[in-house]
Every structure is written in structure tokens, then in C-alpha cells.
Amino acid sequence: MTQGTLLVLVGPAGAGKTTLAHLLQKRAPGQRAFSISHTTRTRRANEADGVDYYFVDRPDFEALRDRAGFAEWAEVHGNLYGTSRAEIARLHRDGKLALFDIDIVGAHNLWRLYPDEVRLAFLLPPSWQVLVDRLLARGTETPDIVRRRLRTARIELHAVCASPAPWHIVVNDQLEVAADHLEALLAVPPPPAEDPRAHPSVQAFLRDADADPRAA
Ligand code: 5GP
């Protein structure tokens, strides 16, 4: 692994990004750190400021953005999210592997900024049905939010298929296997990128997503 590698995890809510990021950190204590984003979203009960996110209001976010304080930022579901340049500098300074949970727009922007350091992983649940079941099982989300998440999942995967960036598709069926796959992406040189459109899980996922009216 090179110093300063940025491992970017993209994928639908319910793909297991957070769980996998924690597992990777547990596997190499003190060597891997989570990039803490700024967001204008309201803090959830189980979240802490400065741990899960830096929670800021919109004027503060926009002021930092206008001072070119973000390496990347995006609007997701009506809220602003961004990775500050200061956060990237902190991660670089510490020489740790930096883990990112960001959307596809942010992933593209990070890749353009750090083409040699970034590894792009798109995390996929084993099937569309599993994703639907996981989102419904949470029981905390309204039907509207579930639909929005399903729609975002479908759109993001189409975007990955059309993307010029070097993606790796990681199917999260068994956690440890998916974590091993992510570890393999850290090799130097990295494994060759794959064409997502040729990946059987991607094909099956998109076929079911496109046929699901909840994701339209
Ligand atoms: P949530 O509000 O559920 O924590 O996150 C919503 C979405 O925002 C997720 O897709 C997450 O990956 C994305 N996100 C979180 N932080 C950032 C960030 O700093 N930049 C970008 N571009 N997206 C982010």
C-alpha cells in the first residue's frame, strides 16, 4: 500500500459501507482512518459531531465552499456534503489509509484530484431483493425515503456503468470476503479496473432495479 491511498466506498444505503469501513479499521488498528465529511444534514440521534460528520449550517458550509475549502462537495437528497481540504491534509499528515463514504459525484471529483492515490469501490448487495429487504428491515425509514434510496441506487449504478473512472465492483454477500476484496484493491500496483457493465452481479442488479416501479 502506498502512503496516502484513498479508498473510496460508493454504493447504496444498505450495501454495508459503514460496516465494512469499520471492519477494515479493526483489521489494521491505528493505520486506517475514516474521512469525516462536513454536512448540512440534521444530526441523527446515534451520531456525534466531529466523529460521524462535522455538522454545520448551510451558510457556514457555503462560506467554506466559497473559500475553496472543499476538495469535493455535492448535494445529496437536498443536503450539502463535502470533504474539506483540511480533512485530506490531516489524513495525509497522519500517513494513514483514508476511507471515504461519499456519493458518486464526490468519488469522481476525488479521482480527478488524486488519480494515482484513489481506489474506487462500488459496493453492491448480493441482489436487488436483498437491498430492498435490508432497507425495509431497518424499519426506521418512511416509504418515501425507501423509494428515494432505491431510486438513487439504480441511478448510481447506471452512472458507474457510464463512468470513465477505474471502478472495482465489490459484492457484499459475506462481510469478510468483501473486506478481503477491498484489501486487494490496496495492492501496488492496483489490480486492473473492470468494466462494470460486464459484471454479472451488476447486470442482474440493474435488470431487477429497472423493473422495480419503486425505483422509477
Ligand atoms: P447520509 O446522510 O445517509 O449519511 O449520507 C447520504 C449520502 O451522502 C451518502 O451517499 C454518502 O455517501 C454521501 N456523502 C457523505 N459524505 C459525503 C461527502 O463528503 N461528499 C460527498 N460527495 N458525498 C457524501
GROMACS .gro file of C-alpha atoms in nm, residues 41-202:
model
  162
   41ARG     CA    1  -2.795   1.743   0.727
   42THR     CA    2  -2.952   1.727   1.069
   43ARG     CA    3  -2.763   1.506   1.312
   44ARG     CA    4  -2.927   1.169   1.383
   45ALA     CA    5  -2.966   1.050   1.742
   46ASN     CA    6  -2.682   0.796   1.713
   47GLU     CA    7  -2.435   1.038   1.554
   48ALA     CA    8  -2.172   1.261   1.713
   49ASP     CA    9  -2.035   1.587   1.580
   50GLY     CA   10  -1.670   1.551   1.478
   51VAL     CA   11  -1.699   1.171   1.470
   52ASP     CA   12  -1.959   1.085   1.206
   53TYR     CA   13  -1.967   1.425   1.042
   54TYR     CA   14  -1.891   1.788   1.111
   55PHE     CA   15  -2.245   1.919   1.131
   56VAL     CA   16  -2.267   2.275   1.003
   57ASP     CA   17  -2.543   2.505   0.885
   58ARG     CA   18  -2.583   2.597   0.521
   59PRO     CA   19  -2.429   2.948   0.543
   60ASP     CA   20  -2.116   2.806   0.711
   61PHE     CA   21  -2.092   2.527   0.453
   62GLU     CA   22  -2.132   2.774   0.167
   63ALA     CA   23  -1.874   3.010   0.316
   64LEU     CA   24  -1.618   2.729   0.337
   65ARG     CA   25  -1.706   2.618  -0.015
   66ASP     CA   26  -1.668   2.974  -0.148
   67ARG     CA   27  -1.323   2.994   0.011
   68ALA     CA   28  -1.234   2.677  -0.190
   69GLY     CA   29  -1.217   2.488   0.138
   70PHE     CA   30  -1.357   2.165  -0.005
   71ALA     CA   31  -1.167   1.907  -0.209
   72GLU     CA   32  -1.507   1.789  -0.326
   73TRP     CA   33  -1.867   1.852  -0.235
   74ALA     CA   34  -2.210   1.751  -0.361
   75GLU     CA   35  -2.577   1.797  -0.288
   76VAL     CA   36  -2.738   1.467  -0.190
   77HIS     CA   37  -3.110   1.442  -0.113
   78GLY     CA   38  -3.130   1.817  -0.059
   79ASN     CA   39  -2.837   1.842   0.183
   80LEU     CA   40  -2.482   1.955   0.120
   81TYR     CA   41  -2.193   1.718   0.189
   82GLY     CA   42  -1.824   1.777   0.136
   83THR     CA   43  -1.472   1.663   0.214
   84SER     CA   44  -1.267   1.958   0.331
   85ARG     CA   45  -0.913   2.013   0.211
   86ALA     CA   46  -0.816   2.032   0.578
   87GLU     CA   47  -0.952   1.681   0.634
   88ILE     CA   48  -0.749   1.540   0.343
   89ALA     CA   49  -0.441   1.721   0.472
   90ARG     CA   50  -0.497   1.568   0.818
   91LEU     CA   51  -0.525   1.218   0.674
   92HIS     CA   52  -0.215   1.266   0.457
   93ARG     CA   53  -0.018   1.405   0.750
   94ASP     CA   54  -0.105   1.102   0.960
   95GLY     CA   55   0.006   0.871   0.674
   96LYS     CA   56  -0.298   0.652   0.719
   97LEU     CA   57  -0.514   0.481   0.463
   98ALA     CA   58  -0.808   0.716   0.424
   99LEU     CA   59  -1.155   0.562   0.394
  100PHE     CA   60  -1.432   0.760   0.228
  101ASP     CA   61  -1.806   0.704   0.226
  102ILE     CA   62  -1.918   0.956  -0.035
  103ASP     CA   63  -2.154   0.972  -0.329
  104ILE     CA   64  -2.058   0.909  -0.689
  105VAL     CA   65  -2.015   1.277  -0.776
  106GLY     CA   66  -1.767   1.318  -0.492
  107ALA     CA   67  -1.592   0.996  -0.591
  108HIS     CA   68  -1.537   1.126  -0.945
  109ASN     CA   69  -1.404   1.455  -0.815
  110LEU     CA   70  -1.160   1.286  -0.577
  111TRP     CA   71  -1.041   1.061  -0.859
  112ARG     CA   72  -0.975   1.365  -1.080
  113LEU     CA   73  -0.781   1.531  -0.797
  114TYR     CA   74  -0.583   1.223  -0.689
  115PRO     CA   75  -0.585   0.983  -0.987
  116ASP     CA   76  -0.288   0.779  -0.862
  117GLU     CA   77  -0.391   0.751  -0.498
  118VAL     CA   78  -0.763   0.685  -0.531
  119ARG     CA   79  -0.915   0.337  -0.542
  120LEU     CA   80  -1.284   0.338  -0.633
  121ALA     CA   81  -1.502   0.058  -0.499
  122PHE     CA   82  -1.870   0.029  -0.576
  123LEU     CA   83  -2.032  -0.186  -0.311
  124LEU     CA   84  -2.322  -0.394  -0.422
  125PRO     CA   85  -2.557  -0.600  -0.208
  126PRO     CA   86  -2.585  -0.959  -0.338
  127SER     CA   87  -2.910  -0.879  -0.519
  128TRP     CA   88  -3.168  -0.606  -0.567
  129GLN     CA   89  -3.411  -0.801  -0.349
  130VAL     CA   90  -3.158  -0.815  -0.065
  131LEU     CA   91  -3.120  -0.438  -0.087
  132VAL     CA   92  -3.497  -0.389  -0.074
  133ASP     CA   93  -3.522  -0.628   0.223
  134ARG     CA   94  -3.236  -0.457   0.411
  135LEU     CA   95  -3.389  -0.112   0.364
  136LEU     CA   96  -3.734  -0.230   0.473
  137ALA     CA   97  -3.592  -0.424   0.769
  138ARG     CA   98  -3.438  -0.108   0.913
  139GLY     CA   99  -3.793  -0.004   0.989
  140THR     CA  100  -3.675   0.349   1.057
  141GLU     CA  101  -3.735   0.491   0.713
  142THR     CA  102  -4.061   0.613   0.565
  143PRO     CA  103  -4.181   0.452   0.239
  144ASP     CA  104  -4.083   0.777   0.064
  145ILE     CA  105  -3.726   0.755   0.188
  146VAL     CA  106  -3.705   0.386   0.093
  147ARG     CA  107  -3.820   0.474  -0.260
  148ARG     CA  108  -3.571   0.759  -0.283
  149ARG     CA  109  -3.287   0.532  -0.174
  150LEU     CA  110  -3.387   0.263  -0.423
  151ARG     CA  111  -3.403   0.520  -0.700
  152THR     CA  112  -3.063   0.660  -0.604
  153ALA     CA  113  -2.919   0.306  -0.601
  154ARG     CA  114  -3.045   0.244  -0.954
  155ILE     CA  115  -2.922   0.581  -1.084
  156GLU     CA  116  -2.579   0.547  -0.921
  157LEU     CA  117  -2.521   0.204  -1.065
  158HIS     CA  118  -2.616   0.327  -1.413
  159ALA     CA  119  -2.371   0.614  -1.357
  160VAL     CA  120  -2.093   0.370  -1.263
  161CYS     CA  121  -2.160   0.179  -1.585
  162ALA     CA  122  -2.121   0.502  -1.785
  163SER     CA  123  -1.822   0.629  -1.585
  164PRO     CA  124  -1.475   0.681  -1.733
  165ALA     CA  125  -1.318   0.619  -1.391
  166PRO     CA  126  -1.148   0.290  -1.291
  167TRP     CA  127  -1.409   0.112  -1.078
  168HIS     CA  128  -1.399  -0.212  -0.886
  169ILE     CA  129  -1.728  -0.386  -0.812
  170VAL     CA  130  -1.732  -0.540  -0.464
  171VAL     CA  131  -2.031  -0.763  -0.387
  172ASN     CA  132  -2.105  -0.760  -0.017
  173ASP     CA  133  -2.252  -1.104   0.036
  174GLN     CA  134  -2.017  -1.218   0.313
  175LEU     CA  135  -1.857  -0.938   0.509
  176GLU     CA  136  -1.510  -1.092   0.547
  177VAL     CA  137  -1.493  -1.184   0.177
  178ALA     CA  138  -1.595  -0.831   0.076
  179ALA     CA  139  -1.332  -0.690   0.317
  180ASP     CA  140  -1.065  -0.916   0.160
  181HIS     CA  141  -1.168  -0.788  -0.181
  182LEU     CA  142  -1.128  -0.428  -0.062
  183GLU     CA  143  -0.785  -0.510   0.087
  184ALA     CA  144  -0.681  -0.649  -0.254
  185LEU     CA  145  -0.755  -0.310  -0.411
  186LEU     CA  146  -0.480  -0.156  -0.194
  187ALA     CA  147  -0.206  -0.353  -0.370
  188VAL     CA  148   0.064  -0.167  -0.560
  189PRO     CA  149   0.013  -0.155  -0.849
  190PRO     CA  150  -0.363  -0.184  -0.804
  191PRO     CA  151  -0.550  -0.464  -0.980
  192PRO     CA  152  -0.681  -0.361  -1.321
  193ALA     CA  153  -1.015  -0.184  -1.319
  194GLU     CA  154  -1.308  -0.375  -1.456
  195ASP     CA  155  -1.591  -0.289  -1.690
  196PRO     CA  156  -1.893  -0.276  -1.457
  197ARG     CA  157  -2.128  -0.345  -1.749
  198ALA     CA  158  -1.969  -0.688  -1.795
  199HIS     CA  159  -2.009  -0.785  -1.426
  200PRO     CA  160  -2.284  -1.050  -1.381
  201SER     CA  161  -2.399  -0.908  -1.043
  202VAL     CA  162  -2.426  -0.560  -1.191
   0.00000   0.00000   0.00000
